[in-house]
XYZ file of N, CA and C in Angstrom:
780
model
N 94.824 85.472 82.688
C 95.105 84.245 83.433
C 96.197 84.515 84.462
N 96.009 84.333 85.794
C 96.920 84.174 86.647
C 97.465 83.177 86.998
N 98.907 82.973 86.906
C 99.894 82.093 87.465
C 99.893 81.738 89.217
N 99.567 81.147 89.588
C 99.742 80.970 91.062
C 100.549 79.368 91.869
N 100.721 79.533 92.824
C 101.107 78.339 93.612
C 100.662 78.126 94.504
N 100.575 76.777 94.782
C 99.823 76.498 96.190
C 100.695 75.797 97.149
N 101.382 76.236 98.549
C 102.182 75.908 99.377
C 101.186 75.439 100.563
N 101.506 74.495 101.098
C 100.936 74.313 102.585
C 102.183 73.650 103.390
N 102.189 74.558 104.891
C 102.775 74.177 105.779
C 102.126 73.889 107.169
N 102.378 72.282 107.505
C 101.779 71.815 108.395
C 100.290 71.729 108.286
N 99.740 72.272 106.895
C 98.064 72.136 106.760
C 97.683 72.648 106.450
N 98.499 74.396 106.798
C 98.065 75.608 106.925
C 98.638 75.823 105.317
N 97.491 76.660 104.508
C 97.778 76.343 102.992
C 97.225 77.456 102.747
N 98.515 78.191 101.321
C 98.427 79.449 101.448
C 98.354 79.831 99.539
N 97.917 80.740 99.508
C 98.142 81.064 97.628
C 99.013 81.869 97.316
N 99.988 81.425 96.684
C 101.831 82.070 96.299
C 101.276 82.857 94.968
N 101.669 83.859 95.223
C 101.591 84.466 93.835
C 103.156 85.479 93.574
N 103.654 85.440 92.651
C 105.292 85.929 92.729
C 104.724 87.414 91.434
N 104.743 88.241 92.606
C 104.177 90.021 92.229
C 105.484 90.430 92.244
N 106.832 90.100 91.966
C 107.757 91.031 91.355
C 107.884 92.441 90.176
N 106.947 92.140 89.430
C 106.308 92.862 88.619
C 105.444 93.950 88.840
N 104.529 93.655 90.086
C 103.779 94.767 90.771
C 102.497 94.854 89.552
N 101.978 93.583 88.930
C 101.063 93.775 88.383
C 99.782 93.211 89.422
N 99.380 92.508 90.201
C 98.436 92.097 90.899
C 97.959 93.153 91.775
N 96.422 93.480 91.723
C 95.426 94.317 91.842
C 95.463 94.534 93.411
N 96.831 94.787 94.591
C 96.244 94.819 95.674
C 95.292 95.296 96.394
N 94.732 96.134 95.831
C 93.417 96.486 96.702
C 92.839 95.848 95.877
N 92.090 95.039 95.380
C 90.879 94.323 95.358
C 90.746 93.102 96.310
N 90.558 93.306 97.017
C 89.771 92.209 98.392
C 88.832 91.421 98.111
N 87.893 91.473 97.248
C 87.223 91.003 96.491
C 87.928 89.747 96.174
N 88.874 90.273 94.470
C 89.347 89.017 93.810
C 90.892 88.166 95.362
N 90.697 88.902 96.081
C 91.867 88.231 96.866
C 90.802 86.818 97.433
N 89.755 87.355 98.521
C 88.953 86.439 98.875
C 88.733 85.486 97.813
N 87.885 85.750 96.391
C 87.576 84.873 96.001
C 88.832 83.513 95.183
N 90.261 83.779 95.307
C 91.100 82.902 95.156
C 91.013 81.914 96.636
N 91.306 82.698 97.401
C 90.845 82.355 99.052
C 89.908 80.755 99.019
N 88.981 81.142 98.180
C 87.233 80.370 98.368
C 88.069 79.134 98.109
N 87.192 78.315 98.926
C 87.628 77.014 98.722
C 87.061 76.168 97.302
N 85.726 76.539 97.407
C 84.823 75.975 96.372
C 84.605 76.753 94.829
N 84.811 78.051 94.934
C 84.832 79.004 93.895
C 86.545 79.330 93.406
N 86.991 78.817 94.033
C 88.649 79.913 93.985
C 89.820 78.528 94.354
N 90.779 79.322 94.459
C 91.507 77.935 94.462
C 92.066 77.475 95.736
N 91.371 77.861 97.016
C 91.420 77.502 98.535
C 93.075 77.866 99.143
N 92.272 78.509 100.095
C 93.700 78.879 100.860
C 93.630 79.668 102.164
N 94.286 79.035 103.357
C 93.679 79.924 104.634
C 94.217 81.742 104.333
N 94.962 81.892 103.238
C 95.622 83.464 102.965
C 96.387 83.169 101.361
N 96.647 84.292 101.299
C 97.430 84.623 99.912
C 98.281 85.764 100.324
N 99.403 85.090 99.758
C 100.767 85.339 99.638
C 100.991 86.134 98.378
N 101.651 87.673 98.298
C 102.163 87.974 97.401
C 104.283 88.778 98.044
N 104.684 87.625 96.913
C 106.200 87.575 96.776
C 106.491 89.051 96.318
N 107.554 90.475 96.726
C 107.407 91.082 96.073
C 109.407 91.759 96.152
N 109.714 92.766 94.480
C 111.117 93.362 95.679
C 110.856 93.851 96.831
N 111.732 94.331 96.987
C 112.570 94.835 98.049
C 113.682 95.033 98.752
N 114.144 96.690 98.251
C 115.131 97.326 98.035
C 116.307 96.828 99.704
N 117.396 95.955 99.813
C 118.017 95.887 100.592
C 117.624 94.289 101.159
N 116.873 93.544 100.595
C 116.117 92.499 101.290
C 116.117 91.569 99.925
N 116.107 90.276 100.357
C 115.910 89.470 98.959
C 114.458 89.425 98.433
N 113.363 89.949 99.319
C 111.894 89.867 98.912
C 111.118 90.492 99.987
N 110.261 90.928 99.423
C 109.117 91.517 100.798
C 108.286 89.948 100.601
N 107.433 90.371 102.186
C 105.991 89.215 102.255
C 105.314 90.639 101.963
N 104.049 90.203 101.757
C 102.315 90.734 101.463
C 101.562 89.612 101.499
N 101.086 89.721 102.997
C 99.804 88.528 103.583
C 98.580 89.392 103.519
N 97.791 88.447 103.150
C 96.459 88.765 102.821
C 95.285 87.373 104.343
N 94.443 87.662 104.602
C 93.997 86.870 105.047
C 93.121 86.317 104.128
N 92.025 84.991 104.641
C 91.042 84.673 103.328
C 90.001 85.782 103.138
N 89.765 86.104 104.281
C 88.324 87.002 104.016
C 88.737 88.497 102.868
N 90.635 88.836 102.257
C 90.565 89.566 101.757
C 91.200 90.806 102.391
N 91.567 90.772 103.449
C 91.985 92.283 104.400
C 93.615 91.616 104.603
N 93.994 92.615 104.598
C 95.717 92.332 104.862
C 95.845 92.352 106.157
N 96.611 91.744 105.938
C 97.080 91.090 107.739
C 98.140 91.159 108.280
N 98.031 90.698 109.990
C 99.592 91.109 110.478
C 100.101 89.356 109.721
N 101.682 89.312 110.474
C 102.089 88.346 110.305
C 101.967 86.816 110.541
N 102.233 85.824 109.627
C 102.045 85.110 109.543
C 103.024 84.025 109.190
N 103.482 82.968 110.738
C 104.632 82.120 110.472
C 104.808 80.767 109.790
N 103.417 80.449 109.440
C 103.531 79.417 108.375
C 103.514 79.501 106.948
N 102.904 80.868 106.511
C 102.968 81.792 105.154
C 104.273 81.783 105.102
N 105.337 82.584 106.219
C 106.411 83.228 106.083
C 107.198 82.111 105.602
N 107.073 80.858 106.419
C 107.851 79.732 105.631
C 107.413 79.478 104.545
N 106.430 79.299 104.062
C 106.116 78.408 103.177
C 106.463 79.367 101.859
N 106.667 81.187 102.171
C 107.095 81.361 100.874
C 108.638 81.796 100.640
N 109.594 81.114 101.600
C 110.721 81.103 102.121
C 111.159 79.931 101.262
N 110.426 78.774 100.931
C 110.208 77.767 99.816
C 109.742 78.291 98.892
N 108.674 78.492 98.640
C 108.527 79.421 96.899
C 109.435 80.226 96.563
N 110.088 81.387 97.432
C 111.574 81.601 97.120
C 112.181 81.088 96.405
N 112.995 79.444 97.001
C 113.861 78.857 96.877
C 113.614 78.425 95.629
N 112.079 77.787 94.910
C 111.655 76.902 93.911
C 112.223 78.455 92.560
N 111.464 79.751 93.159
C 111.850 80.952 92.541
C 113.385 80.636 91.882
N 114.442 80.547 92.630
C 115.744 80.891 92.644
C 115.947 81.987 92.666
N 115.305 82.652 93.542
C 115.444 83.872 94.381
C 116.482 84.124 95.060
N 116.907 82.662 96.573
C 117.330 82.782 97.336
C 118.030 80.999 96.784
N 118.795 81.269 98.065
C 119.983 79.202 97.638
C 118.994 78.970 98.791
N 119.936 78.684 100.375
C 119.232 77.985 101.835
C 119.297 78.643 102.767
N 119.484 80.337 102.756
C 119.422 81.598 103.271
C 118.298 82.446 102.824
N 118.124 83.200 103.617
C 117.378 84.591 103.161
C 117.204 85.566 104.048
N 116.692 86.804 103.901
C 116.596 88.166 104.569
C 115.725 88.496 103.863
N 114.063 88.880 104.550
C 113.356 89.400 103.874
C 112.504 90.621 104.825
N 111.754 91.380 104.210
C 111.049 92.166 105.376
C 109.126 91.849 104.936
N 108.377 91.849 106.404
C 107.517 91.887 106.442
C 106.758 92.795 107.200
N 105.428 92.870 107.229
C 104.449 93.840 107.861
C 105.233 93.778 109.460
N 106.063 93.115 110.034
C 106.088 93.179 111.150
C 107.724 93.685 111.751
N 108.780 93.526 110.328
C 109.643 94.100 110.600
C 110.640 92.999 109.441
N 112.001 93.064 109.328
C 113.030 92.281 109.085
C 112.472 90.835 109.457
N 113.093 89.773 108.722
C 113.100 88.447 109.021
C 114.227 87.578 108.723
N 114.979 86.421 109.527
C 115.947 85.666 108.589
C 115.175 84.360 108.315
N 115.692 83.426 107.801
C 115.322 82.319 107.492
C 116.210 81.438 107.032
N 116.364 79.861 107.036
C 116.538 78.807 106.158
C 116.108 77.716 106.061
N 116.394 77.184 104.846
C 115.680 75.743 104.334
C 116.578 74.754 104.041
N 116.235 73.901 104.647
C 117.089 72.623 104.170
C 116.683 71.625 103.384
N 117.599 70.952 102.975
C 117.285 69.849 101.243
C 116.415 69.346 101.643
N 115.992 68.909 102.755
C 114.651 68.328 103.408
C 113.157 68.986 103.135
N 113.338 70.275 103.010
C 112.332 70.917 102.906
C 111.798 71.827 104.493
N 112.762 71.653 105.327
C 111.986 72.129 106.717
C 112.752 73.806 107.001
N 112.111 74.811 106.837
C 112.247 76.012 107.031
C 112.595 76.391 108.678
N 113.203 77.015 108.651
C 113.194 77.782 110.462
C 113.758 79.094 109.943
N 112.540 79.881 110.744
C 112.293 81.161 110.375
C 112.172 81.917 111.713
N 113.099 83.091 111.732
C 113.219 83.662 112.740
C 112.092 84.692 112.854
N 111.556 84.526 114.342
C 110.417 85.795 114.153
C 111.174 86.796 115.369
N 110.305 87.492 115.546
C 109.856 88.730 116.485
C 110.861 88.453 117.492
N 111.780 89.462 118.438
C 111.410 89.246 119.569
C 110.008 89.926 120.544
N 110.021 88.665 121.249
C 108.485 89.122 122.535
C 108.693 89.500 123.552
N 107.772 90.019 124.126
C 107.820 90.719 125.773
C 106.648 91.024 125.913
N 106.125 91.442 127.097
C 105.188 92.059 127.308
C 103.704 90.942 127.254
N 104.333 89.704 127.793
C 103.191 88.326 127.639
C 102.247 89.018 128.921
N 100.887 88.972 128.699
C 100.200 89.194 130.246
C 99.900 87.964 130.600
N 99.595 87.663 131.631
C 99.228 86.208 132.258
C 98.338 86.158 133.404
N 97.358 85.211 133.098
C 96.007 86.250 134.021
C 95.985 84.398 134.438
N 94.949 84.685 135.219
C 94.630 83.403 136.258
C 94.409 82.169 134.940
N 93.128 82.604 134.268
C 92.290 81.459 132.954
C 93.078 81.406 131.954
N 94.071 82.473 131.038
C 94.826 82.619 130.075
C 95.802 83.610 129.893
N 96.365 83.572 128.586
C 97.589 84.309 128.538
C 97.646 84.698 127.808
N 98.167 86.216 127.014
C 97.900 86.804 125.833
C 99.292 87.313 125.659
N 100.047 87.367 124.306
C 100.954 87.617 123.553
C 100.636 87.817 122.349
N 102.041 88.931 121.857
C 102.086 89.254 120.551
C 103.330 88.696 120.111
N 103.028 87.654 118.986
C 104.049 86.949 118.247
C 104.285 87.424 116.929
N 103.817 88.746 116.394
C 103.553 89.331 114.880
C 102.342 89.190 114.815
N 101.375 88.404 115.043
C 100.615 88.108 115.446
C 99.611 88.710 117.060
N 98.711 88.843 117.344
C 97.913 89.040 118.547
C 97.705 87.227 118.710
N 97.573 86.839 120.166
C 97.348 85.477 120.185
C 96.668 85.463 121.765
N 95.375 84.718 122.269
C 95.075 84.269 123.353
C 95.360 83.098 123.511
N 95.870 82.479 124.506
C 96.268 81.212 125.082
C 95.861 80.565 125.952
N 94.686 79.847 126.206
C 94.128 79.051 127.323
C 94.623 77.501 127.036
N 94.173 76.624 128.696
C 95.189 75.503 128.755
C 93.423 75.187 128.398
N 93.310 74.284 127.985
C 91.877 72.903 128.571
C 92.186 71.627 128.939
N 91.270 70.827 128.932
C 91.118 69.379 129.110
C 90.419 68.495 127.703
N 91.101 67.837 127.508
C 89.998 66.747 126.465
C 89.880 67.803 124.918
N 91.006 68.420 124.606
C 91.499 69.015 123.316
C 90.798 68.466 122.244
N 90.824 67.431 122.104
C 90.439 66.437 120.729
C 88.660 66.752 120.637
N 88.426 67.115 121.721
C 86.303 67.040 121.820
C 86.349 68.527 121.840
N 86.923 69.625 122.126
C 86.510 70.683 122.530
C 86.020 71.664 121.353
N 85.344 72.509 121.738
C 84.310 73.493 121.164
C 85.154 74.661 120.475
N 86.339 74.183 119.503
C 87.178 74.980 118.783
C 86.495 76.517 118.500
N 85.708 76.214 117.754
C 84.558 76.785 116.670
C 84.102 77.862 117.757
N 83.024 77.300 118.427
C 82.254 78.037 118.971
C 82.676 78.819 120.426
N 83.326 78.329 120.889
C 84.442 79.210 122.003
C 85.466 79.904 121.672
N 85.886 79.571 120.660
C 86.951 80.780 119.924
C 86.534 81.550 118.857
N 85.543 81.679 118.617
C 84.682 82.449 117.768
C 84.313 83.229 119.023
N 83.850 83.211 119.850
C 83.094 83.598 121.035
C 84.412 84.757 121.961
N 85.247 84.091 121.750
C 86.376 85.148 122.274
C 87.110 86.014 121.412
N 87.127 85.437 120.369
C 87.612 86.705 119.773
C 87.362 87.986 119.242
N 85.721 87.932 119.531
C 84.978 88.783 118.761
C 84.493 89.546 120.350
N 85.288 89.089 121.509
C 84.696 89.518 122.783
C 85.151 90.968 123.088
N 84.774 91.669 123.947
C 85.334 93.030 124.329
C 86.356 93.018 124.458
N 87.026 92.228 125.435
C 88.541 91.773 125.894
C 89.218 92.244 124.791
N 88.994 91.877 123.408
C 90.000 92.348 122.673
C 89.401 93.234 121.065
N 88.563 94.065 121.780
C 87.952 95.166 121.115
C 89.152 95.732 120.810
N 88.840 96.474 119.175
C 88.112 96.242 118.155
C 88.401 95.421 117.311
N 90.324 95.214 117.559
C 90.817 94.311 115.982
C 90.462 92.903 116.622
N 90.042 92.179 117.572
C 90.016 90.832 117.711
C 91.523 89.967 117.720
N 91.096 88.978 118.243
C 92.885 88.382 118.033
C 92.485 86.579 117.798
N 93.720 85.757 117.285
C 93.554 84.763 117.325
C 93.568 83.708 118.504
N 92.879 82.491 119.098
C 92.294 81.964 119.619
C 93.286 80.650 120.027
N 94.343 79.983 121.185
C 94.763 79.035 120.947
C 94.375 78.186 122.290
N 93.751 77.021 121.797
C 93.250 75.973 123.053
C 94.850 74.923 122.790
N 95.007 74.494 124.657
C 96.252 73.759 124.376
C 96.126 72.562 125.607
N 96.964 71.961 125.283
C 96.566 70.753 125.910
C 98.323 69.971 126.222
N 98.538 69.617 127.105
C 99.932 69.058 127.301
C 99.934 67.753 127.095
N 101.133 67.302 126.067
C 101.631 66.353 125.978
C 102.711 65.479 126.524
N 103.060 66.173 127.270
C 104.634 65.649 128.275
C 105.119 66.821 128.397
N 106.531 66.900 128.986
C 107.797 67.631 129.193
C 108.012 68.020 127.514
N 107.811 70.117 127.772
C 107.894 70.613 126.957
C 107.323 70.198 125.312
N 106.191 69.725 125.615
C 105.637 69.074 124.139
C 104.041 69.509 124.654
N 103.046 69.820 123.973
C 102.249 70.205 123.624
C 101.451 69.898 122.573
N 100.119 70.060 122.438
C 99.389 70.163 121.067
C 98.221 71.430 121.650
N 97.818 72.088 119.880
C 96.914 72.785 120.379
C 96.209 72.871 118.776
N 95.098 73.237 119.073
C 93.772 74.081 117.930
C 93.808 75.465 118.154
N 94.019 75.876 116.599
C 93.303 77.338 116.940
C 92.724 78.008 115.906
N 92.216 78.613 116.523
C 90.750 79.473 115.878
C 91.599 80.779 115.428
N 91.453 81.164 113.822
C 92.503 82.277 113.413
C 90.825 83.220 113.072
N 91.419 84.697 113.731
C 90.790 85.526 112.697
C 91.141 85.920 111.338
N 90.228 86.341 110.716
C 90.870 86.551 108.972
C 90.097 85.672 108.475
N 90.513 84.461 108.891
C 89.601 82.889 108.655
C 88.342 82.451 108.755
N 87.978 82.910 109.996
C 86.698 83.076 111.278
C 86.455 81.539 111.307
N 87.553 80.844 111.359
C 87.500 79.253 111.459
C 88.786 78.953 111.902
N 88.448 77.335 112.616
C 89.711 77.084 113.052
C 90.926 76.515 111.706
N 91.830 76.391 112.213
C 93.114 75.792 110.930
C 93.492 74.682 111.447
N 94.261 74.088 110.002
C 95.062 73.011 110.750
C 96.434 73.132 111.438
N 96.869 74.385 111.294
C 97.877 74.998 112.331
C 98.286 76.636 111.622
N 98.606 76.814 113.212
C 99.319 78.452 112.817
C 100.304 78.662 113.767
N 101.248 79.260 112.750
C 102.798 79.124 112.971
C 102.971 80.376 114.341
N 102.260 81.475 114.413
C 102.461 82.507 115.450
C 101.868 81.688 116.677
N 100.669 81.535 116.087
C 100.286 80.675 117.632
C 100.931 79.337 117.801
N 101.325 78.809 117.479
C 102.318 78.045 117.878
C 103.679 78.402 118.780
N 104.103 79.753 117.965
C 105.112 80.161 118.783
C 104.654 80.858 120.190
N 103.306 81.418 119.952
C 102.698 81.980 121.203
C 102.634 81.435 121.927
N 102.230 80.010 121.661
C 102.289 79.050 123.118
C 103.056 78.106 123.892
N 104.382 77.882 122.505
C 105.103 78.023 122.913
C 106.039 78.587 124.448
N 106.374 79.593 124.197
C 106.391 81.472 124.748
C 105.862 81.326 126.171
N 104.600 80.883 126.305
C 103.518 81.341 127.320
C 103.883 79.760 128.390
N 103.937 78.813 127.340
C 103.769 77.733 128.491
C 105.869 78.003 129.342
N 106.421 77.832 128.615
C 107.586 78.416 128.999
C 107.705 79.692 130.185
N 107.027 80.479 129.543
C 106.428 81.347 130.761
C 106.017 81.590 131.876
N 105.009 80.337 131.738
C 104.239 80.227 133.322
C 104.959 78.423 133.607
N 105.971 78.462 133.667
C 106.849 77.439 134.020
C 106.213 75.864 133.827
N 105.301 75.994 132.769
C 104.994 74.242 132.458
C 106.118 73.650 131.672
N 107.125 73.787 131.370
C 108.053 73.393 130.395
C 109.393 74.263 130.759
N 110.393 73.558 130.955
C 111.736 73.659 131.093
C 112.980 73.886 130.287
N 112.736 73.640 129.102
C 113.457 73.786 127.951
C 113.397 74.665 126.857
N 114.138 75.218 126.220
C 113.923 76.332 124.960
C 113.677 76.027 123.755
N 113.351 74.407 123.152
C 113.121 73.891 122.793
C 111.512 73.478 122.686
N 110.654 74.053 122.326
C 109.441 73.188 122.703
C 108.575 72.533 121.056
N 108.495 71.057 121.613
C 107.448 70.646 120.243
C 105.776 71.548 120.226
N 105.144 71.214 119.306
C 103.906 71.670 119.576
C 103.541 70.773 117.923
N 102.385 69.719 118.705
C 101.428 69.266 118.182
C 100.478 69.978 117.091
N 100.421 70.405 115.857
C 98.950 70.843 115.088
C 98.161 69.966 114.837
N 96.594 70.744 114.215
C 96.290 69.361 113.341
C 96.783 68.932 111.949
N 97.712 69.369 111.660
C 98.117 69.191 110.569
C 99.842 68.844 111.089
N 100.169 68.584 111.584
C 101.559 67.859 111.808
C 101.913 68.446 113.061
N 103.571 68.599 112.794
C 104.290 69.092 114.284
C 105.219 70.388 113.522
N 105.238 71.313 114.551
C 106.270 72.638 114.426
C 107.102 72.354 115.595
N 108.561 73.121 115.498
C 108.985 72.977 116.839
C 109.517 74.514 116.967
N 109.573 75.304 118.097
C 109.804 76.466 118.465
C 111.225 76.647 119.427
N 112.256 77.088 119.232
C 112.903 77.648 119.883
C 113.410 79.199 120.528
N 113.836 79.485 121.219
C 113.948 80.724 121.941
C 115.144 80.601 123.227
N 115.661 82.018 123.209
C 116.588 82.287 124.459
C 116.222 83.782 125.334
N 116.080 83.344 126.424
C 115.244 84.366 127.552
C 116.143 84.398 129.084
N 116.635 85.094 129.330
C 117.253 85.242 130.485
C 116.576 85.256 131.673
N 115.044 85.550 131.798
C 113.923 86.107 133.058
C 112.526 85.742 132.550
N 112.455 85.017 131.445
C 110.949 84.564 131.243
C 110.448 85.606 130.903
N 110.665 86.720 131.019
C 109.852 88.002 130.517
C 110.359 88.451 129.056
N 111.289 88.449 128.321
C 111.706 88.718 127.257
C 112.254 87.777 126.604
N 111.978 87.659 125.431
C 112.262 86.659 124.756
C 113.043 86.834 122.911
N 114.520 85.980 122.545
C 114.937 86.786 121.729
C 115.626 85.541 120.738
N 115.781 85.561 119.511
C 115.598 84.231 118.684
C 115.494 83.461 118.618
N 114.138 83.724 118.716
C 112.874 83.230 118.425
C 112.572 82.194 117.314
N 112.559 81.268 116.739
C 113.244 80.622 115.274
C 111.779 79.642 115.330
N 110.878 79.585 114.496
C 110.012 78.370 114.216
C 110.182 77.642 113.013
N 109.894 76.097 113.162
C 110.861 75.334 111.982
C 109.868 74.422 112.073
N 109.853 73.839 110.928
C 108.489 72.937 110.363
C 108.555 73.048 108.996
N 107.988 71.610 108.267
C 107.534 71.791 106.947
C 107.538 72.726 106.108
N 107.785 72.791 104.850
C 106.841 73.505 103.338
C 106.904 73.064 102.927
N 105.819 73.044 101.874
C 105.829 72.312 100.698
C 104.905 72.610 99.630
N 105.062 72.276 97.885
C 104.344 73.209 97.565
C 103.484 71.954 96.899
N 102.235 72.386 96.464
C 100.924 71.004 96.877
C 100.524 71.065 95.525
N 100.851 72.141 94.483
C 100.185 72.132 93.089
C 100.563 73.454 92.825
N 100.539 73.670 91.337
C 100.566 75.188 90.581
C 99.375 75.099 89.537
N 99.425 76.395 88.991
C 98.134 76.307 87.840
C 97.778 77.740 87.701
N 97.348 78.121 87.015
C 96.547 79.435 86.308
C 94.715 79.287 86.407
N 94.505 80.591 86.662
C 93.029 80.705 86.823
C 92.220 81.542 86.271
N 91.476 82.098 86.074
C 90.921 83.555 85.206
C 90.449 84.395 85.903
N 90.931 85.819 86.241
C 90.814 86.151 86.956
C 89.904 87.704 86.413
C-alpha cells in the first residue's frame, strides 16, 4: 500500500509522494502513469516525489502524467513547498534543488507559496510568437476570443511541429486583460492536454509580454483556468531577467493509500 497526497495549485494537481526513504520504484513509468490516470489511478497532471538532499532541505523528482520525467515544474514546485511544510520538513523557508538547478521558496499562514525560479535570457521573439525557457520550454502566442479558442487542437498541432523537433515544448495562448494583467490556456506536453494552469508558462508569459513591451510593470497578474498566479521579476534591458519569484496558491485536496 502506498501512502500518497494530493496537492493542487491553481488546478494544476499533482501526486505527493514523500520518497525520503528511496523506496518508490523510479523507473517504473508504468506504475507512475497509472497513479497519473484519472479514472484507474488517483489523477494528477504529474507526480511528485519529495526526496534528501545532501546540502538542501529536499530534492524535487517530477514525473509528468504520461510517466517520463520531466523538466521543471512551477506549480509542482509550490505545491510540494507545502507538502514540505505539512512534512515539517521546512517552518516558511526553504532551499531545495531541482532538475533545473537550486531553488528558494516561501509560504505563508495563508497558504500562498512564492517560489523563486530560473533566471531567463535568451527569449526569441518572432513576428506570430515568442519562445522561452522558464525550466520549462514554453511557446507564447497572443489571440483573440481566448475563452472559444482551439486549446486542444492548435496546441497539440504545435507542439508536436518541426519548429520544436524532437523534445516538443509547451503551448501558451494569451489574451490581455488590462495593464500588466493577462489570462492564458495552455496546452502542456507530458499531459498531451490542456491544464487548468502552469506555473512556467505563466511565468513565460509573463517574461515575454514584458518583453515585447505590452506591460510596464515587474509585477504581472496572469489569469488561469484554475485561478490567478502573479509573477514578478527585475531586468535592466528586457533581455535578461533575474528573481524571478511566482506566487499563488497550494493546497493539499486529500491523502490516502492505494495498492500498488
Amino acid at each position: 500500500m502506498l501512502r500518497f497526497y494530493k496537492y493542487q495549485g491553481t488546478g494544476n494537481d499533482f501526486v505527493m509522494i514523500d520518497n525520503r526513504t528511496s523506496f518508490f520504484p523510479k523507473e517504473d513509468k508504468e506504475l507512475v502513469a497509472h497513479l497519473c490516470h484519472r479514472h484507474f489511478g488517483i489523477g494528477g497532471d504529474g507526480l511528485i516525489l519529495l526526496e534528501e538532499a545532501e546540502g538542501y532541505d529536499f530534492r524535487m523528482v517530477y514525473y509528468n502524467a504520461d510517466g517520463s520525467e520531466s523538466t521543471m515544474c512551477g506549480n509542482g514546485g509550490r505545491c510540494l513547498v507545502a507538502f514540505a511544510k505539512q512534512l515539517k520538513i521546512i517552518n516558511d523557508n526553504c532551499r531545495f534543488i531541482a532538475i533545473d538547478g537550486e531553488h528558494t521558496a516561501t509560504i505563508s499562514n495563508e497558504g500562498i507559496v512564492s517560489l523563486q525560479m530560473i533566471n531567463v535570457s535568451g527569449i526569441e521573439i518572432e513576428k506570430s510568437y515568442s519562445f522561452l525557457n522558464t525550466g520549462s520550454p514554453h511557446h507564447v502566442q497572443v489571440v483573440r476570443d481566448l475563452g472559444n479558442y482551439d486549446v486542444f487542437g492548435i496546441g497539440q498541432e504545435i507542439r508536436e511541429s518541426e519548429l520544436y523537433a524532437p523534445g516538443g515544448t509547451n503551448v501558451n495562448f494569451v489574451e490581455q486583460e488590462g495593464p500588466n494583467h493577462f489570462r492564458i490556456r495552455t496546452f502542456e506536453r507530458g499531459v498531451e492536454d490542456e491544464t487548468l494552469s502552469c506555473g512556467t508558462g505563466a511565468t513565460a508569459v509573463a517574461i515575454s509580454m514584458y518583453a515585447q513591451g505590452k506591460c510596464d510593470h515587474n509585477e504581472v497578474k496572469i489569469d488561469v483556468e484554475g485561478g490567478s498566479l502573479t509573477i514578478s521579476f527585475e531586468t535592466d534591458d528586457r533581455i535578461s531577467y533575474r528573481n524571478v519569484v511566482l506566487s499563488g496558491p497550494a493546497k493539499l485536496a486529500f491523502e490516502g493509500t492505494i495498492e500498488i
